[in-house]
Coordinates of C-alpha atoms in Angstrom, one line a residue:
X1 CA 0.0 0.0 0.0
X2 CA 2.8 2.4 0.9
X3 CA 4.7 1.4 -2.2
X4 CA 1.6 2.1 -4.4
X5 CA 1.1 5.5 -2.9
X6 CA 4.8 6.3 -3.5
X7 CA 4.4 5.2 -7.1
X8 CA 1.4 7.4 -7.6
X9 CA 3.1 10.4 -6.1
X10 CA 6.2 9.8 -8.2
X11 CA 4.1 9.5 -11.4
X12 CA 2.2 12.7 -10.5
X13 CA 5.4 14.7 -9.8
X14 CA 6.9 13.4 -13.1
X15 CA 3.8 14.4 -15.0
X16 CA 3.8 17.8 -13.3
X17 CA 7.4 18.4 -14.4
X18 CA 6.3 18.2 -18.1
X19 CA 3.1 20.3 -17.7
X20 CA 3.6 24.0 -18.7
X21 CA 3.8 26.2 -15.6
X22 CA 0.7 28.0 -14.6
X23 CA 1.0 31.5 -13.1
X24 CA -0.1 31.7 -9.5
X25 CA -3.0 34.0 -8.9
X26 CA -1.8 37.4 -7.8
X27 CA -3.0 39.0 -4.6
X28 CA -5.6 41.7 -4.9
X29 CA -4.3 45.2 -5.9
X30 CA -3.0 47.0 -2.9
X31 CA -1.0 50.1 -1.9
X32 CA 2.7 49.5 -1.9
X33 CA 4.3 53.0 -1.4
X34 CA 3.0 56.3 -0.3
X35 CA 1.0 58.4 0.1
X36 CA 3.0 61.5 -0.5
X37 CA 1.8 65.1 -0.7
X38 CA 2.7 67.8 -3.2
X39 CA 1.6 71.1 -4.9
X40 CA 0.6 72.8 -1.6
X41 CA -2.2 75.3 -2.0
X42 CA -4.9 77.2 0.0
X43 CA -7.7 75.2 -1.7
X44 CA -6.0 72.1 -3.2
X45 CA -3.2 69.6 -2.7
X46 CA -1.9 66.6 -4.7
X47 CA -1.7 63.1 -3.3
X48 CA 0.6 60.5 -4.9
X49 CA 0.6 56.7 -4.3
X50 CA 1.9 53.5 -5.9
X51 CA -0.2 50.3 -6.2
X52 CA 0.9 46.7 -6.7
X53 CA -0.9 46.4 -10.0
X54 CA -2.3 48.9 -12.5
X55 CA -5.6 50.2 -11.2
X56 CA -7.2 53.0 -9.2
X57 CA -7.1 54.5 -5.8
X58 CA -9.1 57.2 -4.0
X59 CA -8.5 59.4 -1.1
X60 CA -11.0 59.9 1.8
X61 CA -10.4 63.0 3.8
X62 CA -12.0 65.4 6.2
X63 CA -11.3 67.7 9.2
X64 CA -12.0 65.1 11.9
X65 CA -9.3 62.7 13.0
X66 CA -9.0 59.8 12.7
X67 CA -11.2 58.8 9.9
X68 CA -13.0 55.5 10.6
X69 CA -13.4 52.9 7.9
X70 CA -16.6 53.8 6.2
X71 CA -16.3 57.4 7.4
X72 CA -19.1 59.7 8.5
X73 CA -21.3 62.3 6.9
X74 CA -18.5 64.9 6.8
X75 CA -16.0 62.7 5.1
X76 CA -15.2 63.5 1.4
X77 CA -13.8 61.2 -1.3
X78 CA -11.6 62.2 -4.2
X79 CA -12.1 61.3 -7.8
X80 CA -10.2 58.0 -8.6
X81 CA -6.6 58.3 -9.5
X82 CA -5.3 55.8 -12.1
X83 CA -2.0 54.0 -11.7
X84 CA -0.3 52.8 -14.9
X85 CA 2.2 50.1 -15.7
X86 CA 4.2 52.5 -17.9
X87 CA 4.8 54.6 -14.8
X88 CA 5.6 51.8 -12.5
X89 CA 2.0 51.7 -11.1
X90 CA 2.2 55.3 -9.7
X91 CA -0.6 57.8 -9.9
X92 CA -1.7 61.2 -8.6
X93 CA -5.0 62.8 -7.6
X94 CA -5.8 66.4 -6.7
X95 CA -8.0 67.2 -3.7
X96 CA -9.8 70.4 -4.5
X97 CA -12.3 72.9 -3.0
X98 CA -10.5 72.7 0.4
X99 CA -10.7 75.4 3.0
X100 CA -7.7 77.7 3.6
X101 CA -5.7 77.4 6.8
X102 CA -7.4 74.1 7.7
X103 CA -5.9 70.8 8.9
X104 CA -7.2 67.8 7.0
X105 CA -6.8 64.1 7.7
X106 CA -6.8 61.6 4.9
X107 CA -6.2 58.0 4.0
X108 CA -5.8 56.1 0.7
X109 CA -8.4 53.6 -0.3
X110 CA -8.0 50.9 -2.9
X111 CA -11.4 49.6 -3.9
X112 CA -13.4 50.0 -0.7
X113 CA -10.5 49.1 1.6
X114 CA -8.3 51.5 3.6
X115 CA -4.6 51.2 2.7
X116 CA -1.5 52.4 4.5
X117 CA -1.3 54.8 7.4
X118 CA -3.3 57.9 8.0
X119 CA -1.8 61.2 7.0
X120 CA -2.6 64.8 7.5
X121 CA -1.8 68.3 6.1
X122 CA -2.7 71.9 6.6
X123 CA -3.7 74.1 3.6
X124 CA -2.0 77.4 3.1
X125 CA -3.7 80.6 4.1
X126 CA -5.4 82.6 1.3
X127 CA -5.3 86.3 0.5
X128 CA -9.0 86.5 1.0
X129 CA -9.0 85.0 4.4
X130 CA -6.1 87.3 5.5
X131 CA -7.5 90.7 4.4
X132 CA -8.1 93.4 7.0
X133 CA -8.0 97.1 7.1
X134 CA -4.5 96.9 8.5
X135 CA -3.5 94.2 5.9
X136 CA -4.9 95.5 2.6
X137 CA -2.8 93.1 0.5
X138 CA -4.0 90.0 2.3
X139 CA -0.5 88.9 3.3
X140 CA 0.2 86.1 5.7
X141 CA 3.0 84.4 7.5
X142 CA 4.3 81.0 6.5
X143 CA 7.2 78.6 7.0
X144 CA 8.9 76.1 4.8
X145 CA 11.7 73.6 5.3
X146 CA 14.5 73.1 2.8
X147 CA 17.4 70.7 2.5
X148 CA 19.3 68.3 0.2
X149 CA 21.4 65.2 0.1
X150 CA 19.7 62.3 1.9
X151 CA 21.9 59.4 1.2
X152 CA 20.8 56.1 2.8
X153 CA 23.9 54.2 2.0
X154 CA 25.9 53.8 5.2
X155 CA 29.1 54.0 3.2
X156 CA 28.3 57.5 2.1
X157 CA 26.3 58.9 5.1
X158 CA 24.4 58.1 8.3
X159 CA 22.7 55.2 6.7
X160 CA 19.2 53.7 6.8
X161 CA 18.0 55.8 9.7
X162 CA 17.9 59.6 9.7
X163 CA 18.0 61.8 12.8
X164 CA 17.2 64.8 10.6
X165 CA 13.8 63.3 9.6
X166 CA 13.2 62.2 13.2
X167 CA 13.5 65.8 14.3
X168 CA 11.5 67.1 11.4
X169 CA 8.6 64.8 12.1
X170 CA 8.7 65.5 15.9
X171 CA 9.2 69.2 15.8
X172 CA 8.2 70.6 12.4
X173 CA 5.6 68.5 10.6
X174 CA 2.7 70.5 12.0
X175 CA 4.5 73.8 11.9
X176 CA 5.8 74.1 8.3
X177 CA 3.5 74.7 5.4
X178 CA 5.6 72.9 2.8
X179 CA 9.0 71.4 2.1
X180 CA 11.5 71.8 -0.7
X181 CA 13.9 68.9 -1.3
X182 CA 16.6 70.6 -3.3
X183 CA 18.2 67.6 -5.0
X184 CA 19.9 64.3 -4.2
X185 CA 16.9 62.8 -2.5
X186 CA 18.0 59.7 -4.3
X187 CA 21.4 58.0 -4.5
X188 CA 22.2 55.2 -6.8
X189 CA 21.3 51.7 -5.6
X190 CA 19.8 48.7 -7.4
X191 CA 20.5 50.4 -10.7
X192 CA 21.3 47.1 -12.5
X193 CA 17.9 45.6 -11.6
X194 CA 16.8 43.4 -14.6
X195 CA 13.7 44.1 -16.6
X196 CA 12.8 40.5 -16.3
X197 CA 12.8 40.7 -12.5
X198 CA 10.6 43.8 -12.8
X199 CA 8.2 41.9 -15.2
X200 CA 7.9 38.8 -12.9
X201 CA 7.4 41.0 -9.8
X202 CA 4.6 42.8 -11.5
X203 CA 3.1 39.7 -12.9
X204 CA 2.8 40.9 -16.5
X205 CA 3.5 39.1 -19.8
X206 CA 4.7 42.2 -21.7
X207 CA 6.7 45.1 -20.4
X208 CA 5.7 48.7 -21.3
X209 CA 7.4 50.5 -24.2
X210 CA 9.3 52.7 -21.7
X211 CA 11.2 49.6 -20.6
X212 CA 11.7 48.3 -24.1
X213 CA 13.5 51.5 -25.1
X214 CA 15.0 52.3 -21.7
X215 CA 15.6 49.0 -19.9
X216 CA 17.8 50.6 -17.2
X217 CA 14.7 52.6 -16.1
X218 CA 13.7 49.5 -14.1
X219 CA 16.7 50.0 -11.8
X220 CA 15.9 53.7 -11.1
X221 CA 12.3 52.7 -10.3
X222 CA 13.6 50.1 -7.9
X223 CA 15.9 52.7 -6.4
X224 CA 13.0 55.0 -5.5
X225 CA 10.9 52.2 -4.0
X226 CA 13.9 51.1 -1.9
X227 CA 14.3 54.6 -0.5
X228 CA 10.6 55.0 0.3
X229 CA 10.4 51.5 1.9
X230 CA 13.6 51.6 3.9
X231 CA 13.5 55.0 5.5
X232 CA 10.3 55.1 7.5
X233 CA 10.9 58.6 8.9
X234 CA 11.4 60.0 5.4
X235 CA 8.1 58.3 4.2
X236 CA 6.3 59.7 7.2
X237 CA 7.5 63.2 6.5
X238 CA 6.3 63.1 2.9
X239 CA 2.9 61.6 4.1
X240 CA 2.3 64.7 6.2
X241 CA 4.1 67.6 4.6
X242 CA 3.6 68.6 0.9
X243 CA 6.9 68.8 -1.0
X244 CA 8.5 70.2 -4.1
X245 CA 11.6 68.5 -5.6
X246 CA 14.5 69.5 -7.8
X247 CA 16.7 66.8 -9.2
X248 CA 20.4 67.0 -9.0
X249 CA 23.0 64.5 -10.3
X250 CA 22.2 61.5 -8.1
X251 CA 18.5 61.3 -9.2
X252 CA 20.1 60.9 -12.7
X253 CA 23.6 59.6 -12.1
X254 CA 26.5 61.0 -10.2
X255 CA 28.5 63.8 -11.9
X256 CA 26.3 64.0 -14.9
X257 CA 27.8 66.8 -17.0
X258 CA 27.3 68.4 -20.3
X259 CA 23.8 67.0 -21.1
X260 CA 23.3 69.9 -23.6
X261 CA 26.8 69.8 -25.1
X262 CA 26.3 68.7 -28.7
X263 CA 28.8 66.0 -29.6
X264 CA 29.6 64.9 -26.1
X265 CA 30.0 61.2 -25.5
X266 CA 29.8 59.8 -22.0
X267 CA 27.6 57.1 -20.4
X268 CA 26.6 59.4 -17.5
X269 CA 25.7 62.3 -19.8
X270 CA 23.2 60.3 -21.9
X271 CA 21.4 58.9 -18.8
X272 CA 19.7 62.3 -18.4
X273 CA 16.3 61.3 -19.8
X274 CA 16.1 57.9 -18.2
X275 CA 16.7 59.4 -14.8
X276 CA 14.2 62.2 -15.5
X277 CA 11.5 59.8 -16.6
X278 CA 11.7 58.0 -13.2
X279 CA 11.9 61.3 -11.4
X280 CA 8.6 62.4 -13.0
X281 CA 6.9 59.2 -11.8
X282 CA 8.2 59.4 -8.2
X283 CA 8.9 63.0 -7.4
X284 CA 8.4 65.4 -10.3
X285 CA 4.6 65.1 -10.2
X286 CA 4.7 67.4 -7.2
X287 CA 6.1 70.4 -9.1
X288 CA 4.6 73.1 -11.3
X289 CA 6.3 72.9 -14.7
X290 CA 6.8 75.6 -17.3
X291 CA 5.7 73.1 -20.0
X292 CA 3.4 70.1 -19.8
X293 CA 5.4 68.4 -22.6
X294 CA 7.2 65.4 -21.1
X295 CA 10.3 63.8 -22.7
X296 CA 9.9 61.7 -25.8
X297 CA 11.6 58.3 -26.3
X298 CA 11.7 55.8 -29.1
X299 CA 13.7 53.4 -31.4
X300 CA 15.2 54.9 -34.5
X301 CA 17.5 53.9 -37.4
X302 CA 20.8 55.6 -38.0
X303 CA 23.1 55.1 -40.9
X304 CA 26.9 55.6 -40.9
X305 CA 27.8 58.9 -42.5
X306 CA 24.2 60.2 -42.5
X307 CA 22.8 62.9 -40.2
X308 CA 19.3 61.6 -40.5
X309 CA 17.5 59.8 -37.7
X310 CA 14.4 57.8 -38.8
X311 CA 11.7 56.6 -36.4
X312 CA 8.7 55.1 -38.3
X313 CA 6.6 55.1 -35.0
X314 CA 6.9 58.8 -34.3
X315 CA 5.4 61.8 -36.0
X316 CA 8.0 64.5 -35.2
X317 CA 5.8 67.2 -36.5
X318 CA 3.5 66.6 -33.6
X319 CA 6.2 67.2 -31.0
X320 CA 6.8 70.8 -29.8
X321 CA 10.5 70.5 -30.2
X322 CA 11.0 74.2 -29.5
X323 CA 9.7 73.4 -26.0
X324 CA 12.0 70.5 -25.5
X325 CA 15.7 69.8 -24.9
X326 CA 18.2 68.1 -27.3
X327 CA 18.4 64.5 -28.3
X328 CA 20.4 61.7 -26.7
X329 CA 21.2 58.3 -28.1
X330 CA 21.4 56.0 -25.1
X331 CA 24.5 54.2 -23.9
X332 CA 22.8 50.8 -24.0
X333 CA 24.7 48.8 -21.4
X334 CA 23.1 47.3 -18.3
X335 CA 25.5 49.3 -16.1
X336 CA 24.6 52.7 -17.7
X337 CA 23.0 54.1 -14.5
X338 CA 25.5 52.7 -11.9
X339 CA 27.7 55.1 -10.0
X340 CA 30.9 53.2 -10.4
X341 CA 33.9 54.7 -12.3
X342 CA 34.9 51.3 -13.7
X343 CA 32.0 51.6 -16.1
X344 CA 33.2 55.0 -17.4
X345 CA 34.6 53.3 -20.5
X346 CA 33.8 53.3 -24.2
X347 CA 31.6 50.2 -24.2
X348 CA 28.4 52.0 -25.1
X349 CA 26.6 52.2 -28.4
X350 CA 28.9 53.7 -31.0
X351 CA 26.2 56.3 -31.9
X352 CA 25.7 57.3 -28.2
X353 CA 26.2 61.0 -28.2
X354 CA 24.4 64.3 -27.4
X355 CA 22.8 65.6 -30.7
X356 CA 21.3 68.9 -31.6
X357 CA 18.2 68.7 -33.7
X358 CA 18.7 70.8 -36.9
X359 CA 15.3 70.3 -38.5
X360 CA 12.3 68.1 -39.0
X361 CA 12.8 66.6 -42.5
X362 CA 9.5 64.8 -42.6
X363 CA 7.0 63.1 -40.2
X364 CA 9.4 60.4 -39.3
X365 CA 12.8 61.9 -39.9
X366 CA 15.0 64.4 -38.0
X367 CA 18.2 66.0 -39.3
X368 CA 20.9 66.0 -36.5
X369 CA 23.9 68.2 -36.2
X370 CA 26.4 65.5 -37.0
X371 CA 26.4 62.1 -38.9
X372 CA 26.1 58.7 -37.2
X373 CA 29.2 56.6 -36.7
X374 CA 27.6 53.2 -37.7
X375 CA 24.5 51.6 -39.1
X376 CA 22.3 50.7 -36.2
X377 CA 18.8 50.7 -34.6
X378 CA 19.2 52.8 -31.4
X379 CA 17.2 53.9 -28.4
X380 CA 17.0 57.6 -28.2
X381 CA 15.1 60.3 -26.2
X382 CA 14.4 64.0 -26.5
X383 CA 14.5 65.8 -23.1
X384 CA 11.9 67.9 -21.3
X385 CA 12.1 71.3 -19.6
X386 CA 11.9 70.4 -15.9
X387 CA 11.6 73.9 -14.3
X388 CA 8.8 76.0 -13.0
X389 CA 7.6 78.5 -10.5
X390 CA 4.9 79.0 -7.8
X391 CA 3.8 81.9 -5.7
X392 CA 3.0 82.1 -1.9
X393 CA 1.9 85.5 -0.5
X394 CA 4.5 88.1 -1.5
X395 CA 7.1 85.5 -2.4
X396 CA 7.9 84.0 -5.8
X397 CA 9.7 80.6 -5.9
X398 CA 11.7 79.4 -9.0
X399 CA 12.5 75.7 -9.2
X400 CA 15.5 75.5 -11.6
X401 CA 16.9 72.6 -13.6
X402 CA 20.7 72.8 -13.3
X403 CA 21.4 69.5 -15.1
X404 CA 19.2 69.0 -18.1
X405 CA 20.3 71.9 -20.3
X406 CA 23.8 72.2 -19.0
X407 CA 26.8 72.9 -21.2
X408 CA 30.1 71.1 -20.5
X409 CA 32.3 73.1 -18.1
X410 CA 36.0 73.5 -18.3
X411 CA 37.9 74.4 -15.1
X412 CA 40.7 75.8 -17.1
X413 CA 38.3 78.4 -18.6
X414 CA 35.7 79.0 -15.8
X415 CA 34.8 82.4 -17.2
X416 CA 34.4 81.4 -20.8
X417 CA 31.7 83.5 -22.4
X418 CA 28.4 81.9 -23.3
X419 CA 28.9 78.6 -21.3
X420 CA 25.6 78.0 -19.5
X421 CA 24.5 76.0 -16.5
X422 CA 20.8 76.3 -17.2
X423 CA 20.5 77.1 -20.9
X424 CA 19.5 80.3 -22.7
X425 CA 15.8 79.4 -22.7
X426 CA 15.6 78.8 -19.0
X427 CA 17.7 81.8 -18.1
X428 CA 15.5 84.1 -20.2
X429 CA 12.4 82.6 -18.6
X430 CA 13.8 83.2 -15.1
X431 CA 14.9 86.8 -15.6
X432 CA 11.7 87.8 -17.6
X433 CA 9.5 86.2 -14.9
X434 CA 11.4 87.9 -12.1
X435 CA 11.2 91.3 -13.8
X436 CA 7.5 90.9 -14.4
X437 CA 6.7 89.9 -10.9
X438 CA 5.5 92.2 -8.1
X439 CA 6.9 89.9 -5.4
X440 CA 8.8 91.4 -2.5
X441 CA 11.1 88.3 -2.1
X442 CA 12.4 85.9 -4.7
X443 CA 13.6 82.4 -3.9
X444 CA 15.7 80.9 -6.7
X445 CA 16.0 77.1 -6.0
X446 CA 19.3 75.9 -7.5
X447 CA 20.4 72.4 -6.7
X448 CA 24.1 73.4 -6.9
X449 CA 26.0 76.1 -5.0
X450 CA 26.5 79.6 -6.3
X451 CA 29.5 81.1 -4.6
X452 CA 31.4 78.1 -3.2
X453 CA 33.1 75.6 -5.6
X454 CA 32.3 72.0 -5.4
X455 CA 35.7 70.9 -6.7
X456 CA 36.1 67.6 -5.0
X457 CA 34.2 64.7 -3.4
X458 CA 36.8 62.9 -1.3
X459 CA 38.3 61.0 -4.2
X460 CA 34.9 59.6 -5.4
X461 CA 34.5 62.0 -8.3
X462 CA 34.3 60.6 -11.8
X463 CA 36.7 63.2 -13.4
X464 CA 39.0 64.5 -10.7
X465 CA 40.9 66.9 -13.0
X466 CA 37.7 68.6 -14.2
X467 CA 35.5 68.2 -11.2
X468 CA 33.1 71.1 -10.7
X469 CA 29.4 70.9 -9.8
X470 CA 28.8 74.6 -8.9
X471 CA 28.2 77.8 -10.6
X472 CA 31.9 78.5 -10.1
X473 CA 32.4 76.5 -13.3
X474 CA 30.0 79.0 -15.1
X475 CA 31.3 82.4 -14.0
X476 CA 30.1 84.3 -17.0
X477 CA 26.5 83.2 -16.5
X478 CA 26.8 83.5 -12.7
X479 CA 27.9 87.1 -12.8
X480 CA 25.3 87.9 -15.4
X481 CA 22.5 86.7 -13.1
X482 CA 23.9 88.3 -10.0
X483 CA 24.2 91.7 -11.7
X484 CA 20.6 91.4 -13.1
X485 CA 19.2 90.4 -9.7
X486 CA 21.1 93.1 -7.9
X487 CA 19.7 95.7 -10.3
X488 CA 16.1 94.7 -9.6
X489 CA 16.3 96.2 -6.1
X490 CA 14.5 93.2 -4.6
X491 CA 15.7 90.6 -2.2
X492 CA 16.9 87.5 -4.0
X493 CA 17.7 84.3 -2.0
X494 CA 19.5 81.6 -4.0
X495 CA 18.7 78.4 -2.1
X496 CA 21.3 75.7 -2.9
X497 CA 22.4 72.2 -2.2
X498 CA 24.7 69.4 -3.5
X499 CA 27.6 70.4 -1.3
X500 CA 27.3 68.4 2.0
X501 CA 27.6 71.5 4.2
X502 CA 25.3 74.4 5.0
X503 CA 26.3 78.1 4.7
X504 CA 24.7 81.5 4.8
X505 CA 26.4 84.0 2.4
X506 CA 25.8 87.6 1.7
X507 CA 26.7 88.2 -2.0
X508 CA 25.4 91.8 -2.4
X509 CA 23.0 93.9 -0.4
X510 CA 20.2 92.3 -2.4
X511 CA 21.5 88.9 -3.2
X512 CA 22.1 86.1 -0.7
X513 CA 22.9 82.4 -0.9
X514 CA 21.7 79.9 1.6
X515 CA 23.0 76.3 1.1
X516 CA 21.0 73.8 3.1
X517 CA 22.1 70.3 4.0
X518 CA 23.1 67.6 4.1
X519 CA 20.1 65.8 5.5
X520 CA 21.8 62.4 5.7
X521 CA 25.0 62.3 3.6
X522 CA 28.6 62.3 4.7
X523 CA 30.0 65.9 4.9
X524 CA 32.5 67.3 2.5
X525 CA 35.8 68.8 3.7
X526 CA 36.1 72.5 2.8
X527 CA 39.9 72.4 2.6
X528 CA 39.7 69.5 0.2
X529 CA 36.4 69.7 -1.7
X530 CA 35.4 73.4 -1.4
X531 CA 38.6 75.2 -2.5
X532 CA 39.7 75.8 1.1
X533 CA 37.0 78.4 1.9
X534 CA 36.9 79.6 5.5
X535 CA 34.2 78.7 8.0
X536 CA 33.2 82.4 8.2
X537 CA 34.6 85.6 6.7
X538 CA 35.3 87.1 3.3
X539 CA 35.9 84.6 0.4
X540 CA 36.5 85.1 -3.2
X541 CA 36.5 82.5 -6.0
X542 CA 36.3 84.2 -9.4
X543 CA 35.6 87.9 -9.9
X544 CA 33.4 88.5 -6.9
X545 CA 34.0 88.6 -3.2
X546 CA 31.3 87.4 -0.8
X547 CA 30.8 87.2 3.0
X548 CA 30.3 83.8 4.6
X549 CA 28.3 84.7 7.6
X550 CA 28.1 81.2 9.0
X551 CA 28.7 77.6 7.8
X552 CA 29.0 74.0 8.9
X553 CA 32.6 73.1 8.7
X554 CA 34.5 69.8 9.0
X555 CA 38.3 69.5 9.5
X556 CA 40.3 67.3 7.2
X557 CA 41.7 65.1 10.0
X558 CA 38.4 63.5 10.7
X559 CA 38.0 60.1 8.9
X560 CA 35.5 60.1 6.1
X561 CA 32.9 57.9 7.7
X562 CA 33.0 59.9 10.9
X563 CA 32.1 63.2 9.0
X564 CA 28.5 62.9 9.9
X565 CA 27.1 66.4 10.7
X566 CA 23.6 66.8 9.1
X567 CA 21.8 70.1 9.1
X568 CA 18.4 71.3 8.0
X569 CA 16.9 74.8 7.4
X570 CA 13.5 76.2 8.3
X571 CA 12.6 79.5 6.6
X572 CA 10.1 81.8 8.2
X573 CA 8.3 84.6 6.4
X574 CA 7.1 87.3 8.8
X575 CA 4.7 89.5 6.8
X576 CA 2.1 90.3 9.5
X577 CA 1.5 90.2 13.2
X578 CA -1.7 89.4 15.0
X579 CA -3.2 92.3 17.0
X580 CA -6.8 91.5 17.9
X581 CA -9.0 93.9 19.8
X582 CA -9.4 91.1 22.4
X583 CA -7.0 88.3 23.3
X584 CA -7.7 85.1 21.4
X585 CA -9.1 86.8 18.3
X586 CA -7.6 87.5 14.9
X587 CA -6.7 90.8 13.3
X588 CA -3.7 90.7 11.0
X589 CA -1.5 93.8 10.7
X590 CA 1.1 94.1 8.0
X591 CA 4.7 94.8 8.8
X592 CA 6.0 97.9 7.0
X593 CA 9.1 96.0 6.3
X594 CA 8.5 92.2 6.2
X595 CA 11.4 89.9 7.1
X596 CA 12.7 86.5 6.2
X597 CA 14.3 84.4 8.9
X598 CA 16.6 81.6 7.9
X599 CA 17.1 79.1 10.8
X600 CA 19.7 76.3 10.6
X601 CA 19.3 73.3 12.9
X602 CA 21.6 70.6 13.9
X603 CA 20.3 67.3 12.5
X604 CA 21.4 65.2 15.5
X605 CA 20.1 67.3 18.3
X606 CA 17.4 69.5 16.6
X607 CA 19.0 72.5 18.3
X608 CA 19.2 75.9 16.6
X609 CA 22.7 76.4 15.1
X610 CA 22.4 79.8 13.4
X611 CA 19.8 82.3 12.2
X612 CA 19.9 85.1 9.7
X613 CA 17.2 87.7 9.2
X614 CA 16.8 89.8 6.1
X615 CA 14.1 92.4 5.7
X616 CA 13.0 94.9 3.1
X617 CA 14.9 98.1 2.8
X618 CA 13.9 101.1 5.0

């Protein structure tokens, strides 16, 4: 009897080995990452989430906490947001018709089931709700937090935990109105994640076109998911505080230079659009953009000696190429997005260069600025303009893109005329917008420093001889901007990042630089990586002297992995004060000279390290 059972089992197992595999039934669709908040307003806010499969989610919200499953009569529900496979199952919904200066509590629902943790947010005040006879412009006070550089790799920073975000959640989540993450939220991990692993994890037969053209996109998507899953304090912060995001090099790939330099060949350079595509899905949705046109990608045919690119699947006449960046042919190796210098070789596709588009020849053909090197079918992309602006009270905020339209610098000719960090189109938009604005204060959000060089990275830079991330490699354009800003007679605050130190710098009477960070990354050494600038005092690099009022500063004798001194900055706008006829009431009175207070805090202790106040001229 036992033998018979054994024979039946053996026969069954043998038969099963030859039966085609049957896919296991997937679990019901669920929330995997998020929610996150963005696009802060007085009457609206954006909510982002990622689901396990393509589908929909809604947000239930109200002014009573906590919301019970099923809700009550006062609970509202958003329209459904759709998550799509081609965007790694991410999606965004706008909550509208909100009340100003009101705290809301919310939760994501997939189907009729609550998913994830509760979150909350407070809407901005509005002009209408702030008007009074003593405040005729309807101004109001607000705060925002700004920082950069949140590496989670313990070899390059504090690691998987973050004292900065612990303090931000405990002390500031219910006090600040929004957050600006000024680049390097992401650092390269899992960048060689295979498309086949992504396909199996998502339980699909066919991968979306984005992965067929840009297979290394899978690794950047995984990189984002890892950071949201691993750092719970960071995820909690984004669940409760609406954010804006610039991208710097690590969202793309470390030391990405010359993305707009026609004829440049380097694997890091041509990773621009792959990194930007993933940034759109995970962070860029939170930003206002000057153009709604996103990057374009496709497969095309190139012929040796010909300057024509042919893509039968694309009608180039339908693309607003005047609103887009130039064209990249992708490197094509599995390691293209990895931050490792051993892959900085010449193994990429022989046609992988930066190309300027000369003209649209016909619906499916572009003429490029130079001929192809070989006959091939290539993956290519045309970049997007990733900058924009928003207004809060009497303050205008400009979110710059310092990587996408950037010329190649040369440290032997730092003042070369015409070399641009941001490109002529973005520069003209910036200056024209500022001149047309009636704001009292301008915040220019640049992911890289203005006055202090970033000339080293402790030996980890990709090109040590030509290392420069900052505006100090673009002195002609830097001086042009500073002169234009100074002539406006308004207060211009250039908020910067990338360098793993904080500093407050007076550039002119009207122009200041405030570098904020790092949130979690290992500090740079000023004597090695920042051209030996002082901790405080006068400093000159290039044609202009500046005054370093305060900075974080690390001595060179401290071992690299002990250089862990995070900082964060809270900016407070004091436009009005409350002077009610009776205590406990509200009557806003406008200051004759509003002030901006920049407050730097120690990321380990949460203690105030430095403050600088700047007010309008008397």
